[in-house]
mmCIF file of C-alpha atoms and ligand atoms in Angstrom:
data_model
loop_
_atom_site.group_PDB
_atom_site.id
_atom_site.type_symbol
_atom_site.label_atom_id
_atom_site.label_comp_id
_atom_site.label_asym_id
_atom_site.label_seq_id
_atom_site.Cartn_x
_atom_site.Cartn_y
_atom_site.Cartn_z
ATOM 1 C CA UNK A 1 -13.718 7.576 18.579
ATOM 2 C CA UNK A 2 -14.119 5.354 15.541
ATOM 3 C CA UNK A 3 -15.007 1.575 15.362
ATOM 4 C CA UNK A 4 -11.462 -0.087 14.726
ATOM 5 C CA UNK A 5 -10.308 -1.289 11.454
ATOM 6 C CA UNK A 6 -11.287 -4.397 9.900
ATOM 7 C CA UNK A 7 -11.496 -3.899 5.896
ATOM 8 C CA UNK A 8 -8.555 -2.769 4.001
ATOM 9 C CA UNK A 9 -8.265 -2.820 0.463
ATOM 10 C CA UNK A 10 -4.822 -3.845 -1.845
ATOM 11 C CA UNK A 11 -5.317 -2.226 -5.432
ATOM 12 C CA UNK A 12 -3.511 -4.265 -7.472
ATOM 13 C CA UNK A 13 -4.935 -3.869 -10.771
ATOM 14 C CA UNK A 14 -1.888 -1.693 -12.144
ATOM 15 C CA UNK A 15 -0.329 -2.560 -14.969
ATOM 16 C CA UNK A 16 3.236 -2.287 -13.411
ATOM 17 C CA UNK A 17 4.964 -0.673 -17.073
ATOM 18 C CA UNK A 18 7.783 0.540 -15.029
ATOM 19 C CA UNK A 19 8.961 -3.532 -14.666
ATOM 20 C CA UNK A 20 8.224 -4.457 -18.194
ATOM 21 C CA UNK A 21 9.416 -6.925 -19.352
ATOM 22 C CA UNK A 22 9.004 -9.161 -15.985
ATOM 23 C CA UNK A 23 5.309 -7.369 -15.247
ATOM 24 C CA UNK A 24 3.938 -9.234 -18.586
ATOM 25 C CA UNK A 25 3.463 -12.229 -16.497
ATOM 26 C CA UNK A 26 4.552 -11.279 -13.258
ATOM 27 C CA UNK A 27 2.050 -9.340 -11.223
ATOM 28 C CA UNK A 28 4.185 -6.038 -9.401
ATOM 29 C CA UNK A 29 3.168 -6.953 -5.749
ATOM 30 C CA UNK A 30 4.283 -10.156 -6.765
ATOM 31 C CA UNK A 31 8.128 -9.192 -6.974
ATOM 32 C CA UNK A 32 10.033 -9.846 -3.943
ATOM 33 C CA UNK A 33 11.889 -8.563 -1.523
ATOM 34 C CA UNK A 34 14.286 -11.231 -0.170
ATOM 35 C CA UNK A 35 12.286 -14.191 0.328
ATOM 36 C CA UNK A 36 8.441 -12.516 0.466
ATOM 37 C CA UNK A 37 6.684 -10.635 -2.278
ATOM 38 C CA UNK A 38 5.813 -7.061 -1.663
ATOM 39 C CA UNK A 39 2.252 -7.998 -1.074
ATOM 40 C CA UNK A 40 3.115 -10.025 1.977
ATOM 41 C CA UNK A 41 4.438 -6.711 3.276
ATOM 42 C CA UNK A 42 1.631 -5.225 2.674
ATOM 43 C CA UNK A 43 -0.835 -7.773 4.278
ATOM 44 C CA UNK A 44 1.318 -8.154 7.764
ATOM 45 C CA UNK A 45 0.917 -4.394 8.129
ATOM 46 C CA UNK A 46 -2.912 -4.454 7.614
ATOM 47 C CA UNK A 47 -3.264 -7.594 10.202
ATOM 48 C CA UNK A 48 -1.223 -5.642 12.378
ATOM 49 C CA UNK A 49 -3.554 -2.905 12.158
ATOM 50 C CA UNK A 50 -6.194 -4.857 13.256
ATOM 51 C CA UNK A 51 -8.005 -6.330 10.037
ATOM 52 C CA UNK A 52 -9.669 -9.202 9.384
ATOM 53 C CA UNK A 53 -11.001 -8.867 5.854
ATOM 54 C CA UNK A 54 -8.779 -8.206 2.763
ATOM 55 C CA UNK A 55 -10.575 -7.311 -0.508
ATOM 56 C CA UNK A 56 -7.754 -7.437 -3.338
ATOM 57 C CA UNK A 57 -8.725 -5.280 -6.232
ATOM 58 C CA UNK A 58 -7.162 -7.540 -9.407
ATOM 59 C CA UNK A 59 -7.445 -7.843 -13.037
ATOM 60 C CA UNK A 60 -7.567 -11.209 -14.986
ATOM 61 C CA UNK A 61 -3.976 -11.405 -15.201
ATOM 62 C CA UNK A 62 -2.903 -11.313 -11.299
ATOM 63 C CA UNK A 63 -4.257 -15.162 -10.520
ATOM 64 C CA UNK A 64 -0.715 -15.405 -8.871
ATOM 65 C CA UNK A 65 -1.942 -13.329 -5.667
ATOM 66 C CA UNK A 66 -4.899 -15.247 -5.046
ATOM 67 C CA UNK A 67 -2.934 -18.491 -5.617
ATOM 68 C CA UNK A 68 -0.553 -16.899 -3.270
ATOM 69 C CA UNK A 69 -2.579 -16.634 -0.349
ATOM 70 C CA UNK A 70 -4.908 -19.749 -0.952
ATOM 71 C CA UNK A 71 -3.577 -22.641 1.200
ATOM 72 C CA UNK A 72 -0.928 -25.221 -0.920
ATOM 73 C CA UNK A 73 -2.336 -28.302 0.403
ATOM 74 C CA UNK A 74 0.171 -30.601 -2.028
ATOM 75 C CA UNK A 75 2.897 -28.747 -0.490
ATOM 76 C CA UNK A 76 2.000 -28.623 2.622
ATOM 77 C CA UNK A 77 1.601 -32.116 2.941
ATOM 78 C CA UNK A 78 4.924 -32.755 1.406
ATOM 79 C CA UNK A 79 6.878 -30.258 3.544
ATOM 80 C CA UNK A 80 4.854 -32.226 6.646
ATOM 81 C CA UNK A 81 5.847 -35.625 5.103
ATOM 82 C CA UNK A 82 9.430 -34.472 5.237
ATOM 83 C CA UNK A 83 9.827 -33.395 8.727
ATOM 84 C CA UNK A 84 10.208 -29.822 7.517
ATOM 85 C CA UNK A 85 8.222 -27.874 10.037
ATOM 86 C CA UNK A 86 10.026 -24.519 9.618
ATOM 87 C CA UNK A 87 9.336 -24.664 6.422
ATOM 88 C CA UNK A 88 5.656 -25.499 6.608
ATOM 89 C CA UNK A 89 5.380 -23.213 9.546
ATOM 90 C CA UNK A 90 6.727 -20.382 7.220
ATOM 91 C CA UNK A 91 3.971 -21.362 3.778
ATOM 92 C CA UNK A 92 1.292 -21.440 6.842
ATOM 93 C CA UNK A 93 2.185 -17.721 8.038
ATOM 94 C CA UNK A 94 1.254 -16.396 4.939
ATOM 95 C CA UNK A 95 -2.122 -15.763 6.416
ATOM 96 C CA UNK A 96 -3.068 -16.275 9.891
ATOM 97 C CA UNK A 97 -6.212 -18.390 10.214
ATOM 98 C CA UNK A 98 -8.955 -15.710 11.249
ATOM 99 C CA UNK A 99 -7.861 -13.515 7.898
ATOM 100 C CA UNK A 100 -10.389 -13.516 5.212
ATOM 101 C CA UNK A 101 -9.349 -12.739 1.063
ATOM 102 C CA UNK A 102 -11.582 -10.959 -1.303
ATOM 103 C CA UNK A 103 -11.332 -10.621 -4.403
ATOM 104 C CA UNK A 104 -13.079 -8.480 -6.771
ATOM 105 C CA UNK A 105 -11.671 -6.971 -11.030
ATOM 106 C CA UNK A 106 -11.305 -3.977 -12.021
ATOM 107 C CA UNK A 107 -12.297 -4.639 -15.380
ATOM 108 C CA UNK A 108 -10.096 -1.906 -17.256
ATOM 109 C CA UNK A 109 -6.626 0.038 -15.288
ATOM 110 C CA UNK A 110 -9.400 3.687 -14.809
ATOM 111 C CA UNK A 111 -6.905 4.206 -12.610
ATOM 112 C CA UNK A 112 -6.949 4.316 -8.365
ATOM 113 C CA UNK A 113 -9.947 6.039 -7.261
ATOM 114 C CA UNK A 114 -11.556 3.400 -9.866
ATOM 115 C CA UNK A 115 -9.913 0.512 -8.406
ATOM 116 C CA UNK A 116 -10.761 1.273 -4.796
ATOM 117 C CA UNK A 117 -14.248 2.055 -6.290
ATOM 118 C CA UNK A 118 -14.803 -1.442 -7.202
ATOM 119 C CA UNK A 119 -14.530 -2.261 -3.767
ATOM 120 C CA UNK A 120 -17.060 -0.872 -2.820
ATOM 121 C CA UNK A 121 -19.759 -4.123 -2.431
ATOM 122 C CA UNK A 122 -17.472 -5.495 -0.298
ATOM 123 C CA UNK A 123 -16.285 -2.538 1.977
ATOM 124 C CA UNK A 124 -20.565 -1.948 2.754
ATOM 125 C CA UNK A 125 -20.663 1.057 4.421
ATOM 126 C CA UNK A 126 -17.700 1.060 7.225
ATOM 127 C CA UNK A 127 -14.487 3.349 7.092
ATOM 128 C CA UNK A 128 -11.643 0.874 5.528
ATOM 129 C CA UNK A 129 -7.969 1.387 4.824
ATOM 130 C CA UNK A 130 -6.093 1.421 1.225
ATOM 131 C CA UNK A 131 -2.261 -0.260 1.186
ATOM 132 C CA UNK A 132 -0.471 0.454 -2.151
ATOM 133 C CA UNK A 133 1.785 -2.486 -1.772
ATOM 134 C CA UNK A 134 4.332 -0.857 -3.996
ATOM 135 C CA UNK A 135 4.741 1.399 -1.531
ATOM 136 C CA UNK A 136 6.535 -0.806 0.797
ATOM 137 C CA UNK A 137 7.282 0.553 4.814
ATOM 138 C CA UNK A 138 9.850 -0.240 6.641
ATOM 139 C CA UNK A 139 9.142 0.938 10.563
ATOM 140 C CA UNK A 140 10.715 0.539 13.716
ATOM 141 C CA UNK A 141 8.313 -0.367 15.940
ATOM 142 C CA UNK A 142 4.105 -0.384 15.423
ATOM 143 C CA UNK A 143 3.722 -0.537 11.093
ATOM 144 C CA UNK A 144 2.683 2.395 9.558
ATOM 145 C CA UNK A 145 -1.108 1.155 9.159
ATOM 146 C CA UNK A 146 -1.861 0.808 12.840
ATOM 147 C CA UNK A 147 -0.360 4.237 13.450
ATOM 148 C CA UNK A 148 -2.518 5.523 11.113
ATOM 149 C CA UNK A 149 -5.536 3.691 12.765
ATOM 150 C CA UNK A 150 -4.935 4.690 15.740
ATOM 151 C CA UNK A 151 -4.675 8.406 14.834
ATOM 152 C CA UNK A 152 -8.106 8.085 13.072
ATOM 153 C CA UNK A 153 -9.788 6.505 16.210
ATOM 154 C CA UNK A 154 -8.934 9.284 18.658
ATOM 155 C CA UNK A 155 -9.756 12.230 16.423
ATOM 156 C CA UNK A 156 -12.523 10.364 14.123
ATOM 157 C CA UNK A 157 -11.391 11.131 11.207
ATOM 158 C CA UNK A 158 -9.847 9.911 7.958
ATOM 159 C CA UNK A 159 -6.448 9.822 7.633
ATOM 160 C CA UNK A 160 -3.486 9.754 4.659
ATOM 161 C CA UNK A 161 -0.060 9.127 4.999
ATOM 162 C CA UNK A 162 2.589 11.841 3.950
ATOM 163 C CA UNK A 163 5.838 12.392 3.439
ATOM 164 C CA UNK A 164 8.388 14.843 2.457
ATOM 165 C CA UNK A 165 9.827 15.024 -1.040
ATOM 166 C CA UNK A 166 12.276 17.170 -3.013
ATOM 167 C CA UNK A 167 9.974 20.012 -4.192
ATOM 168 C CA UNK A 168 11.526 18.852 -7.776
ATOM 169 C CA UNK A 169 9.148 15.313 -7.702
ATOM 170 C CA UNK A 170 5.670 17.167 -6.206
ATOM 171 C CA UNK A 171 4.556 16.249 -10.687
ATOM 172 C CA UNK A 172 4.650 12.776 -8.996
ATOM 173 C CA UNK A 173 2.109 13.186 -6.322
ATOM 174 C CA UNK A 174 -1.152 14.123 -4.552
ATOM 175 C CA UNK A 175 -0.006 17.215 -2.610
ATOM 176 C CA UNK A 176 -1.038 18.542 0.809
ATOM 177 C CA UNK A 177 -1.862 22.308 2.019
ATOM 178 C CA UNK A 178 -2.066 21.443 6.063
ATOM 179 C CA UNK A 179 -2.345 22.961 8.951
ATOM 180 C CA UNK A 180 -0.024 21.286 12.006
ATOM 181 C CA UNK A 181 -2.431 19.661 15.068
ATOM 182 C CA UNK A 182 0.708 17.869 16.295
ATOM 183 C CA UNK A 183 3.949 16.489 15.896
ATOM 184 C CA UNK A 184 3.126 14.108 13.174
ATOM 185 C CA UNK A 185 -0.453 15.048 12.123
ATOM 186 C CA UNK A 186 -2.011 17.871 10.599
ATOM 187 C CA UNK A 187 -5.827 19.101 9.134
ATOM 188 C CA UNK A 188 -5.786 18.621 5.509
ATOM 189 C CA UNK A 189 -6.957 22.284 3.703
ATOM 190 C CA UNK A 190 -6.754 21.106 0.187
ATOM 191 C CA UNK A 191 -5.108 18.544 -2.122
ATOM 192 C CA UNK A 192 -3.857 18.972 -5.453
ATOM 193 C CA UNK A 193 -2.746 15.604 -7.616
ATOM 194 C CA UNK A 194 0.185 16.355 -9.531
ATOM 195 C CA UNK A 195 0.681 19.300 -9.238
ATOM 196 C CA UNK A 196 4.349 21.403 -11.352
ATOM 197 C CA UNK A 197 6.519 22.257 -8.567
ATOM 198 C CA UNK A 198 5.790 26.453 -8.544
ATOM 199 C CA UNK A 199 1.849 25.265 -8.202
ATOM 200 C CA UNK A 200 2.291 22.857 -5.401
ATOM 201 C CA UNK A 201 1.021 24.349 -1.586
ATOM 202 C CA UNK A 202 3.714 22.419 -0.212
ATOM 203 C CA UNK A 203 6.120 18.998 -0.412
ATOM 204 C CA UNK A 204 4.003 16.968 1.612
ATOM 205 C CA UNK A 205 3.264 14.087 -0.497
ATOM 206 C CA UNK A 206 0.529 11.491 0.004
ATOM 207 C CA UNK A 207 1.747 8.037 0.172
ATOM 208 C CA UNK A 208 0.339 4.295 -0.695
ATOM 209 C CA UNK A 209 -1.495 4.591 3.177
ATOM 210 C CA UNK A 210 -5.099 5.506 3.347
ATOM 211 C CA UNK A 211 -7.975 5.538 6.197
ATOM 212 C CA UNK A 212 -11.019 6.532 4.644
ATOM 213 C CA UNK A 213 -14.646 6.876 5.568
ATOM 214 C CA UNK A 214 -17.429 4.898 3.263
ATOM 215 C CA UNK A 215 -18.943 8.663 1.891
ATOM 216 C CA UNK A 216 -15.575 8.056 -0.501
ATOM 217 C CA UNK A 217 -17.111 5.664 -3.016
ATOM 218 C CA UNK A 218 -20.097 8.457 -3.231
ATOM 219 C CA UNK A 219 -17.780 11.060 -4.050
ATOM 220 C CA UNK A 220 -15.738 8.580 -6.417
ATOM 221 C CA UNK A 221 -19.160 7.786 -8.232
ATOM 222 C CA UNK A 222 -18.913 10.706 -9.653
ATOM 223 C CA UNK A 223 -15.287 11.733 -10.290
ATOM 224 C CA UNK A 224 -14.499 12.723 -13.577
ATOM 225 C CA UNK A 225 -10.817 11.448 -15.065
ATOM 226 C CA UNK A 226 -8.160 13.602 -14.021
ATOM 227 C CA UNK A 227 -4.232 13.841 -13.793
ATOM 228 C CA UNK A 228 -2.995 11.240 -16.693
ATOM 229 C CA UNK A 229 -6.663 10.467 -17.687
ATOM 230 C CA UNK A 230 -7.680 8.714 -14.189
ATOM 231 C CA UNK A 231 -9.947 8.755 -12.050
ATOM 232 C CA UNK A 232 -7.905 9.500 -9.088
ATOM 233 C CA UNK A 233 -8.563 8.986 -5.691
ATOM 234 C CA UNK A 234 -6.967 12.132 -4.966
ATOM 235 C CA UNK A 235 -9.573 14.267 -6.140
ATOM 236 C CA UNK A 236 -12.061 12.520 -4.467
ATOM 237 C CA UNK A 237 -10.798 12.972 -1.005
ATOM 238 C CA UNK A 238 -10.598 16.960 -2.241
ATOM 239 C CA UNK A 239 -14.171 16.537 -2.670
ATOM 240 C CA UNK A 240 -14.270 14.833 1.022
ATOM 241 C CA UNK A 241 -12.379 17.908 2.434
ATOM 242 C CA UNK A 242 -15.863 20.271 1.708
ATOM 243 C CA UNK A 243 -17.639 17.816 4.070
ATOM 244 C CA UNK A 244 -15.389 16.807 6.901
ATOM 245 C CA UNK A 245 -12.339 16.407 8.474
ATOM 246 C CA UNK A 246 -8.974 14.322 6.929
ATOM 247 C CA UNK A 247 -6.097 14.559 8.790
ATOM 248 C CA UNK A 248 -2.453 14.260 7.005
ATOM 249 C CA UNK A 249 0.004 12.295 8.633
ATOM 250 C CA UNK A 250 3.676 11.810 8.756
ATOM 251 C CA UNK A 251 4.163 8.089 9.957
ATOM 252 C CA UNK A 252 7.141 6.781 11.443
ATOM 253 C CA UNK A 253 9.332 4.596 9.005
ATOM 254 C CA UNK A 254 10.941 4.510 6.150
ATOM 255 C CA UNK A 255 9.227 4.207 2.825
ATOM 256 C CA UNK A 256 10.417 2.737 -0.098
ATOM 257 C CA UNK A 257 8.481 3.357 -3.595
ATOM 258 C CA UNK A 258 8.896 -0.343 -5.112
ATOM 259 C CA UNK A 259 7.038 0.536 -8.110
ATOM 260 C CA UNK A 260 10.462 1.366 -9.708
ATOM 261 C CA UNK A 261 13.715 -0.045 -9.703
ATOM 262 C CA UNK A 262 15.501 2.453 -7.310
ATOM 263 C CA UNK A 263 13.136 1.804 -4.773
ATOM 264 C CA UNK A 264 12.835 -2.093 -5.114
ATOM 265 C CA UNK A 265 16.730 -1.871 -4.601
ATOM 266 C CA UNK A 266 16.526 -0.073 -1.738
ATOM 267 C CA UNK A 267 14.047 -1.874 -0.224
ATOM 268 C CA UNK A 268 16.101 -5.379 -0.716
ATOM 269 C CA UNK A 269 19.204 -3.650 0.431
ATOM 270 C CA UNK A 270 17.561 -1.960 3.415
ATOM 271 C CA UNK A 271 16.241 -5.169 4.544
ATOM 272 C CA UNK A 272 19.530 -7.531 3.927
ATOM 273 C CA UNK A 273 21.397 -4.924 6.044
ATOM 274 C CA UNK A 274 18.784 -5.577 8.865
ATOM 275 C CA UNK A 275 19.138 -9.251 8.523
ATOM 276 C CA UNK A 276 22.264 -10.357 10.497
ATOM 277 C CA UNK A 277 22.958 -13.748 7.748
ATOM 278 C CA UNK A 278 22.846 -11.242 4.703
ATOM 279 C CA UNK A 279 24.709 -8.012 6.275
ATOM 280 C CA UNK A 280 27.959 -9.105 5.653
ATOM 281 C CA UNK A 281 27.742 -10.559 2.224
ATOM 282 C CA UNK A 282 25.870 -7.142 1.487
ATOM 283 C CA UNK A 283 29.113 -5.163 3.011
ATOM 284 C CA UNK A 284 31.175 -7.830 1.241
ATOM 285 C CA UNK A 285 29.974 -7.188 -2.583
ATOM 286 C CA UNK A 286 29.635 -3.678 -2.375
ATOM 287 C CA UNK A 287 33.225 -3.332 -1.033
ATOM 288 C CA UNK A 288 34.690 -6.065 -3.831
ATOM 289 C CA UNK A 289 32.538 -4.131 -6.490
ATOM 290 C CA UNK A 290 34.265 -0.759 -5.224
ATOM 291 C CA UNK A 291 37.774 -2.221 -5.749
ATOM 292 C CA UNK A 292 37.082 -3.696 -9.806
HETATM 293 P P1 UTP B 1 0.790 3.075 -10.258
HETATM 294 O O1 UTP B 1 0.626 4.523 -10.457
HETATM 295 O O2 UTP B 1 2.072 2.622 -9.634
HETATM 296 O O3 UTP B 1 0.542 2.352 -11.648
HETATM 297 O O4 UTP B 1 -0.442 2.579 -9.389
HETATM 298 P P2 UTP B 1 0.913 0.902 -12.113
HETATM 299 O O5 UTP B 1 0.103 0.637 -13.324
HETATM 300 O O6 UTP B 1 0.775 -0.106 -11.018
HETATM 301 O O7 UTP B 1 2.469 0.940 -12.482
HETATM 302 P P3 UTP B 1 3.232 1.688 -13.688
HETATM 303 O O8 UTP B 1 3.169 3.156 -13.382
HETATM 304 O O9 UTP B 1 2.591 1.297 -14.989
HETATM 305 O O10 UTP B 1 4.635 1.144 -13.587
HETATM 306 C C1 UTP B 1 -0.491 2.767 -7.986
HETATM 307 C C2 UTP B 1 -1.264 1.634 -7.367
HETATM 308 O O11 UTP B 1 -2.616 1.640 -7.823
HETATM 309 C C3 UTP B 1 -2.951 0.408 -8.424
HETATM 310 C C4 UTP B 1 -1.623 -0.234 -8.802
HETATM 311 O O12 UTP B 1 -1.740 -1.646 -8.831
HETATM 312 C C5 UTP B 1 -0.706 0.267 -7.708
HETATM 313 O O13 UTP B 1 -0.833 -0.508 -6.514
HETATM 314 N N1 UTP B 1 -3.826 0.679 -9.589
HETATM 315 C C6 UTP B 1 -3.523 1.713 -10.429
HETATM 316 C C7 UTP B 1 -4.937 -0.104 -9.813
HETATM 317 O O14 UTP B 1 -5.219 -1.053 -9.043
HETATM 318 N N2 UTP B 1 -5.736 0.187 -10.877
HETATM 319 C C8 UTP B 1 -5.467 1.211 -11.725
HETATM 320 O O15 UTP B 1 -6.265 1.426 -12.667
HETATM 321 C C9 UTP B 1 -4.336 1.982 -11.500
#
């Protein structure tokens, strides 16, 4: 059994090319999906999961997030003025009151096992989770975080999420060689980041979810740049497997890669079709589109 979950870390020190030219001032995890910005997304699924302390790993341009989850007294007190509850209810929710924000920079992009690196002072020395909030996952019941969390608290172990992908995009991902303990989980024997489809073990691909014990930063002290000259977290959890146990696992949900546009549009459309006001008008336009 491990303690539960309390720290989880949001890298968001990217620099988000794939949206140029709105990720020159607008910060990725900023873009949204209907009304809330992916990081909201992300957040919810990590107070789900239990945590209480959220240590955002920025760069000097992202003030928006922190202004984003710092309380808007002015409008607060003008949405209270007005007799707008809902509204003010829905600015409040943002963050429920026992949450913590930390912030700490990555000074230069060195990449994701750099990011969650700088972390580290804050993490101490307690297993913590990593949410790519690009990454954004839609589930049906329990969020993909707390499933994770409470895989990692029965076995003791660290846990990454995985999914399937067409063998053809492996070049796009940390790849698993596992061995099946269950339906959904299975003992990590190796990953490889990145690897050309004929070199990859398998098309298990690890995903923006992580559950990781505090031995990671060790191992990330002294991880040399890799794949696309970064330090990648990847390798560091390959360096893990040598000492103890990681278990992949296939959560339930749908994920949706909003670092590009595909997935962004997906994402919107996914949720509009789940929302019973913006179904229709969804059906609507991409009939009337079909017929011009
Ligand atoms: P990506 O690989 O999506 O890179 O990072 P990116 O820079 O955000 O976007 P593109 O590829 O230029 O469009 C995966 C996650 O790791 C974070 C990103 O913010 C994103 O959440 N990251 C990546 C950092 O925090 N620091 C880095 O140095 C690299």
């Amino acid at each position: 059994m491990s303690p539960p979950l309390r720290k989880v870390v949001f890298p968001v020190a990217g620099l988000g090319t794939r949206f140029l030219p709105a990720t020159k001032v607008v910060a990725k995890e900023m873009l949204p999906v209907l009304d809330r910005p992916l990081i909201q997304y992300a957040v919810d699924e990590a107070v789900e999961a239990g945590a209480d302390t959220l240590i955002f790993v920025t760069n000097r341009y992202k003030h928006a997030i922190a202004d984003y989850f710092d309380k808007a007294y002015e409008l607060e007190i003008k949405l209270a003025e007005a007799g707008k509850g809902d509204l003010l209810e829905i600015v409040r929710s943002v963050l429920p009151a026992h949450v913590r924000c930390v912030f700490v920079t990555q000074p230069e992009a060195l990449g994701l096992g750099h990011a969650v690196l700088c972390a580290r002072p804050v993490v101490g020395d307690e297993a913590f989770g990593v949410i790519l909030a690009d990454d954004l996952i839609r589930s049906p019941g329990t969020g993909a975080m707390r499933q994770m969390a409470e895989l990692a608290s029965t076995h003791g172990a660290g846990v990454v999420a995985v999914e399937e992908v067409a063998p053809a995009d492996t070049g796009r991902y940390g790849i698993v060689d596992a061995e099946p303990i269950s339906e959904r989980a299975a003992r990590i024997r190796y990953v490889v980041e990145k690897p050309k489809p004929e070199q990859a073990p398998s098309n298990l691909a690890i995903v923006g979810r992580y559950l990781l014990p505090a031995r990671i930063f060790d191992l990330l002290e002294s991880t040399q740049v890799g794949a696309g000259g970064e330090i990648q977290l990847t390798d560091a959890i390959e360096e893990l497997l040598h000492e103890r146990e990681v278990l992949a696992y296939r959560f339930e949900g749908q994920r949706y890669d909003c670092g590009n546009k595909a997935g962004l549009v997906g994402a919107t459309l996914a949720l509009a079709l789940d929302d019973p006001e913006l179904a229709p008008l969804v059906r609507q336009a991409a009939a009337s589109r079909g017929q011009n």
